Coordinates of C-alpha atoms in Angstrom, one line a residue:
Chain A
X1 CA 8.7 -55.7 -36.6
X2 CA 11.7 -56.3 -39.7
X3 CA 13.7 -58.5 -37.2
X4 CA 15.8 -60.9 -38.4
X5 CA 17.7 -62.8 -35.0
X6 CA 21.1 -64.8 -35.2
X7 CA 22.7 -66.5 -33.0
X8 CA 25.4 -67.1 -32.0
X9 CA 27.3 -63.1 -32.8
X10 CA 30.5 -65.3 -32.8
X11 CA 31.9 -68.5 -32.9
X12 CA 35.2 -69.5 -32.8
X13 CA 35.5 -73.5 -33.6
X14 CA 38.0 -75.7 -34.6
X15 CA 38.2 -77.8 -38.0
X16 CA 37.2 -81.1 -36.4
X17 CA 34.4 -79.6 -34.4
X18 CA 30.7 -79.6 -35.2
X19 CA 28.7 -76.5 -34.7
X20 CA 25.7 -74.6 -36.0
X21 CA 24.1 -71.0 -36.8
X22 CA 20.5 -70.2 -36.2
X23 CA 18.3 -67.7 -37.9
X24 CA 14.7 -66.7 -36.5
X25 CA 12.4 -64.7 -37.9
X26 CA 9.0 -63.9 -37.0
X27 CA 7.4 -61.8 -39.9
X28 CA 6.1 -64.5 -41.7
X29 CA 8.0 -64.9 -44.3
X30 CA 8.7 -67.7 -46.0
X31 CA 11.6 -67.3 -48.4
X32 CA 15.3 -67.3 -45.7
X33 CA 18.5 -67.3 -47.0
X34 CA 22.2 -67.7 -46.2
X35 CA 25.0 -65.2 -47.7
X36 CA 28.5 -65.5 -46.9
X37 CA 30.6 -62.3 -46.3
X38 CA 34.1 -62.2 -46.6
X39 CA 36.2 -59.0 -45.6
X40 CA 35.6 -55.8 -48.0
X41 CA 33.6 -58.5 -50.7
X42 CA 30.1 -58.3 -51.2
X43 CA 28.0 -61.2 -49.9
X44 CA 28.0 -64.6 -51.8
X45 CA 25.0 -66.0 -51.8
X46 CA 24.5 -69.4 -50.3
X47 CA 21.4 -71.3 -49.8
X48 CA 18.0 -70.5 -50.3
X49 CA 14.6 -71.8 -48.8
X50 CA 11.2 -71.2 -50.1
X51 CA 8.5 -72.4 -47.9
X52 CA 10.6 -74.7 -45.9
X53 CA 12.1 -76.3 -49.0
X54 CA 15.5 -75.7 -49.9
X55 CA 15.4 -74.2 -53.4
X56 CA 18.7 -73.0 -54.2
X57 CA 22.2 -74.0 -52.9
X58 CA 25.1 -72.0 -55.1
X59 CA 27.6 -74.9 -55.5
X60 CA 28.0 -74.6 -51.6
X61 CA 30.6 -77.6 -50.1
X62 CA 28.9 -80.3 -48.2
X63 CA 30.4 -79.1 -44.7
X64 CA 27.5 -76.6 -44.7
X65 CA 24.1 -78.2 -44.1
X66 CA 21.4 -76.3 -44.0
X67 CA 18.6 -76.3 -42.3
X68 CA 14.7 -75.5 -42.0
X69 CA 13.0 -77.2 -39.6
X70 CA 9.9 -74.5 -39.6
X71 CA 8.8 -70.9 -41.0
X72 CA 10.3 -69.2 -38.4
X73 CA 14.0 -71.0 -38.0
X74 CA 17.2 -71.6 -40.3
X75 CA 20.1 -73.8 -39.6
X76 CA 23.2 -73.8 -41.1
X77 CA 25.4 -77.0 -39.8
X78 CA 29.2 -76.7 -39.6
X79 CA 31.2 -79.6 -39.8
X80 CA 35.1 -80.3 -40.7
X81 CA 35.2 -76.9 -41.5
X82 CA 38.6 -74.9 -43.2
X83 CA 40.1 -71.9 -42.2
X84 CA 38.9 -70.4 -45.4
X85 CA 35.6 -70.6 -44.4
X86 CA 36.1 -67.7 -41.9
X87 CA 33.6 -65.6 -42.5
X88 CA 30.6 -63.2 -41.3
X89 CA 27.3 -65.1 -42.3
X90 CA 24.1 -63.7 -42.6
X91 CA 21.2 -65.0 -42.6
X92 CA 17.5 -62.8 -44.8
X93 CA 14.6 -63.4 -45.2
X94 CA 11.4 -62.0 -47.6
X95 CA 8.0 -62.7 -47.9
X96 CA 8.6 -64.4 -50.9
X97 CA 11.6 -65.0 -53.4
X98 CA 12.1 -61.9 -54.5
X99 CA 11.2 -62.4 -58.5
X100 CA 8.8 -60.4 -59.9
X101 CA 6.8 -59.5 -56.3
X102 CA 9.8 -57.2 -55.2
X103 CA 9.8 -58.1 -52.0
X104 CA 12.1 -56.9 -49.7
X105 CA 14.6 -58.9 -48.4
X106 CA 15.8 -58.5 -44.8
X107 CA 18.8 -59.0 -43.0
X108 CA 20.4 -60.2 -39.7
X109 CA 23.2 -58.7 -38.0
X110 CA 25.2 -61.7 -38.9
X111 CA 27.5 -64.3 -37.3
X112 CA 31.2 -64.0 -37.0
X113 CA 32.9 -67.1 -37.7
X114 CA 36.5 -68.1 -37.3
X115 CA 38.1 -71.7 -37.9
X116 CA 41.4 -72.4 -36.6
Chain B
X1 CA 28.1 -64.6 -58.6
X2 CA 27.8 -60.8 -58.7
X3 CA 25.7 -59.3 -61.2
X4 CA 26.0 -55.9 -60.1
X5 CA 29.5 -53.7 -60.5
X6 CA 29.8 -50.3 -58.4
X7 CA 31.7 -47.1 -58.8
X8 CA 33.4 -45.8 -57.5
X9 CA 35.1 -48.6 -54.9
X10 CA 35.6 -45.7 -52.5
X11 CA 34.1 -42.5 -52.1
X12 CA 35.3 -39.5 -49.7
X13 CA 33.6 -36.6 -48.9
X14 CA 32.8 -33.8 -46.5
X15 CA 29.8 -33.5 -44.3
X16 CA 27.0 -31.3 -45.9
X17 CA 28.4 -32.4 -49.7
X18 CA 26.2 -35.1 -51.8
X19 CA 27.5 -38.4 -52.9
X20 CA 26.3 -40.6 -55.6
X21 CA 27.3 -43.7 -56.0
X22 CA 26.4 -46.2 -59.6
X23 CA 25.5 -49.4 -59.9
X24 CA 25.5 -51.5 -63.5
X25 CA 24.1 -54.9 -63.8
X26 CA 24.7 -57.3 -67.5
X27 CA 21.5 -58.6 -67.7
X28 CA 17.3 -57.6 -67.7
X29 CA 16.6 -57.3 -63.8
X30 CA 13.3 -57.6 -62.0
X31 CA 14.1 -55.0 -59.2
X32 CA 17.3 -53.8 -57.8
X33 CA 17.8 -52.9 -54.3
X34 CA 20.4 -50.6 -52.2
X35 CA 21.6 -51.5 -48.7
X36 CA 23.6 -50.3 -46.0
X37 CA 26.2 -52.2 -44.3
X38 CA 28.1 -50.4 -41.7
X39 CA 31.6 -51.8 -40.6
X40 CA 30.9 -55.7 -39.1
X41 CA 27.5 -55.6 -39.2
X42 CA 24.2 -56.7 -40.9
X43 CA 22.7 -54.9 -43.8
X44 CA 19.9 -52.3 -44.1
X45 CA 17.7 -52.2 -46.7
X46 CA 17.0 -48.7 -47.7
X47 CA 15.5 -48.5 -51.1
X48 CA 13.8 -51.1 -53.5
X49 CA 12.9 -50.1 -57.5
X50 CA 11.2 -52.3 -59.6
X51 CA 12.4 -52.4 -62.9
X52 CA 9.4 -50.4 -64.6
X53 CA 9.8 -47.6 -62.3
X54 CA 12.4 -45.1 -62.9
X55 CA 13.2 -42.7 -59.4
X56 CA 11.9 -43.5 -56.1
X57 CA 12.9 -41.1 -53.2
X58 CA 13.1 -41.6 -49.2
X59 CA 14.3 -38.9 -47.0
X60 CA 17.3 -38.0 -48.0
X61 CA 18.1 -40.8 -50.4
X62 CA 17.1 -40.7 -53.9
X63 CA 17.7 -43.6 -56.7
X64 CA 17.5 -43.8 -60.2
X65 CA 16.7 -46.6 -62.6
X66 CA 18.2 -46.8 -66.2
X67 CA 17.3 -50.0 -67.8
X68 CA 18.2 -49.2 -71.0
X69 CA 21.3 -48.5 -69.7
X70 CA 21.2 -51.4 -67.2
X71 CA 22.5 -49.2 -64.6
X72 CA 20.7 -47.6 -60.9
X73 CA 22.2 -44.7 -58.6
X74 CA 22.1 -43.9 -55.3
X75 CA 22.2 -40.1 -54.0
X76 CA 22.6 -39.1 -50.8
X77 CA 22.1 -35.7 -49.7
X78 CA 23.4 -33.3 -47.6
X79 CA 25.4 -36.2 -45.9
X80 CA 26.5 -36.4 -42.3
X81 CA 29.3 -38.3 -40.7
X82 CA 27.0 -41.1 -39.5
X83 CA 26.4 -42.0 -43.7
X84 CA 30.4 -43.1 -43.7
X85 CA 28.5 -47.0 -44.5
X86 CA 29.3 -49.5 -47.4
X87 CA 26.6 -49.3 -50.0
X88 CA 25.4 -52.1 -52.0
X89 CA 23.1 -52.7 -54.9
X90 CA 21.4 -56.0 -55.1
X91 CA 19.6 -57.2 -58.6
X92 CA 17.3 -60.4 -59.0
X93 CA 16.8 -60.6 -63.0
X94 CA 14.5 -62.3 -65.3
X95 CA 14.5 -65.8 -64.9
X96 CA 16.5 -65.9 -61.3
X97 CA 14.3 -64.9 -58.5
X98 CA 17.1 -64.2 -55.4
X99 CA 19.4 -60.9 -55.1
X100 CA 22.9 -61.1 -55.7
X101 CA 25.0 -58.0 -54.7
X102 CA 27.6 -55.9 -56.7
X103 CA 30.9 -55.2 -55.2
X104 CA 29.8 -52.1 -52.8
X105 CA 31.1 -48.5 -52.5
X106 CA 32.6 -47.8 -49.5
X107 CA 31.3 -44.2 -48.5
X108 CA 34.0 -42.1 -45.8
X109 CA 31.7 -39.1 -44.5
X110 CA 34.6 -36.5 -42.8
X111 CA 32.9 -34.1 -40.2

């Protein structure tokens, strides 16, 4: 099973609300990132988490939090967020950073997210 | 930020006909991926080199590695209408362990 589950598909919210996306994944893994996709760009990047500690974050603005509380489940917080930030997100995740292992890295179906 | 730069930005081609599609990266990688992403959706990983091998195949994909060259390609053969996807390369390198992504070909299969 290469499942990687998020939730909510979409979410509409507005720029004084609070919201969050959740990741699950179930293979074991234990490096989970967050990319952001913007329309016809490749995806940026984001956070990264390496057995449950956050290892990378690429210069991401403090109205995303990010979360792991476990293995299996990523967070990403939303808060006082800018129409900007409209977006598809998608969550991975690999065995391990990728590196020299060459793991595979594996991908959700991603969340639609619009600010107005 | 990207390390990876694709060509051609768009691609059209008939059913039946091959497309390739290039990938160059700046600098020494330790593997370099392709994906799949079809309109709105999540990506699909479909092939995974490592940078000390040089051709892997699967079905009716096959990719090359050029290191010397810093650059990867992705065939696909005898393509159907249900290919029409945005490909993407993704390259970890020496010294940075996650993927970043190049700026994808966007692949138009016409039955």
């Amino acid at each position: 099973d290469t499942e990687v589950t998020q939730t909510p598909k979409h979410l509409v919210m507005g720029m004084t609300n609070k919201k969050s996306l959740k990741c699950e994944q179930h293979m074991g893994h234990r490096a989970m990132y967050w990319y952001k996709q913007k329309a016809k760009k490749p995806p940026e990047l984001m956070f990264v988490y390496s057995y449950e500690k956050l290892s990378i974050n690429e210069s991401v603005p403090s109205r995303f939090s990010p979360e792991c509380p476990n293995s299996s489940l990523l967070n990403l917080h939303l808060h006082a967020l800018q129409p900007e930030d409209s977006a598809l997100y998608l969550c991975a995740s690999s065995q391990v950073r990728t590196g020299v292992a060459g793991n595979t890295i594996y991908f959700g179906e991603g969340s639609w997210l619009t600010v107005v | 930020s990207q390390q990876g730069e694709e060509d051609p930005q768009a691609l059209s081609i008939q059913e039946g006909e091959n497309a390739t599609m290039n990938c160059s990266y700046k600098t020494s990688i330790n593997n370099l991926q392709w994906y799949r992403q079809n309109s709105g959706r999540g990506l699909v990983h479909l092939i995974l080199i490592r940078s000390n091998e040089r051709e892997k195949h699967s079905g009716r994909l096959r990719v090359t590695l050029d290191t010397s060259k810093k650059s990867s390609s992705l065939l696909i053969t005898a393509s159907r209408a249900a290919d029409t996807a945005s490909y993407f390369c993704a390259t970890d390198w020496i010294g940075n362990n996650d993927m970043r992504f190049g700026a994808g070909t966007r692949l138009t299969v016409k039955p």
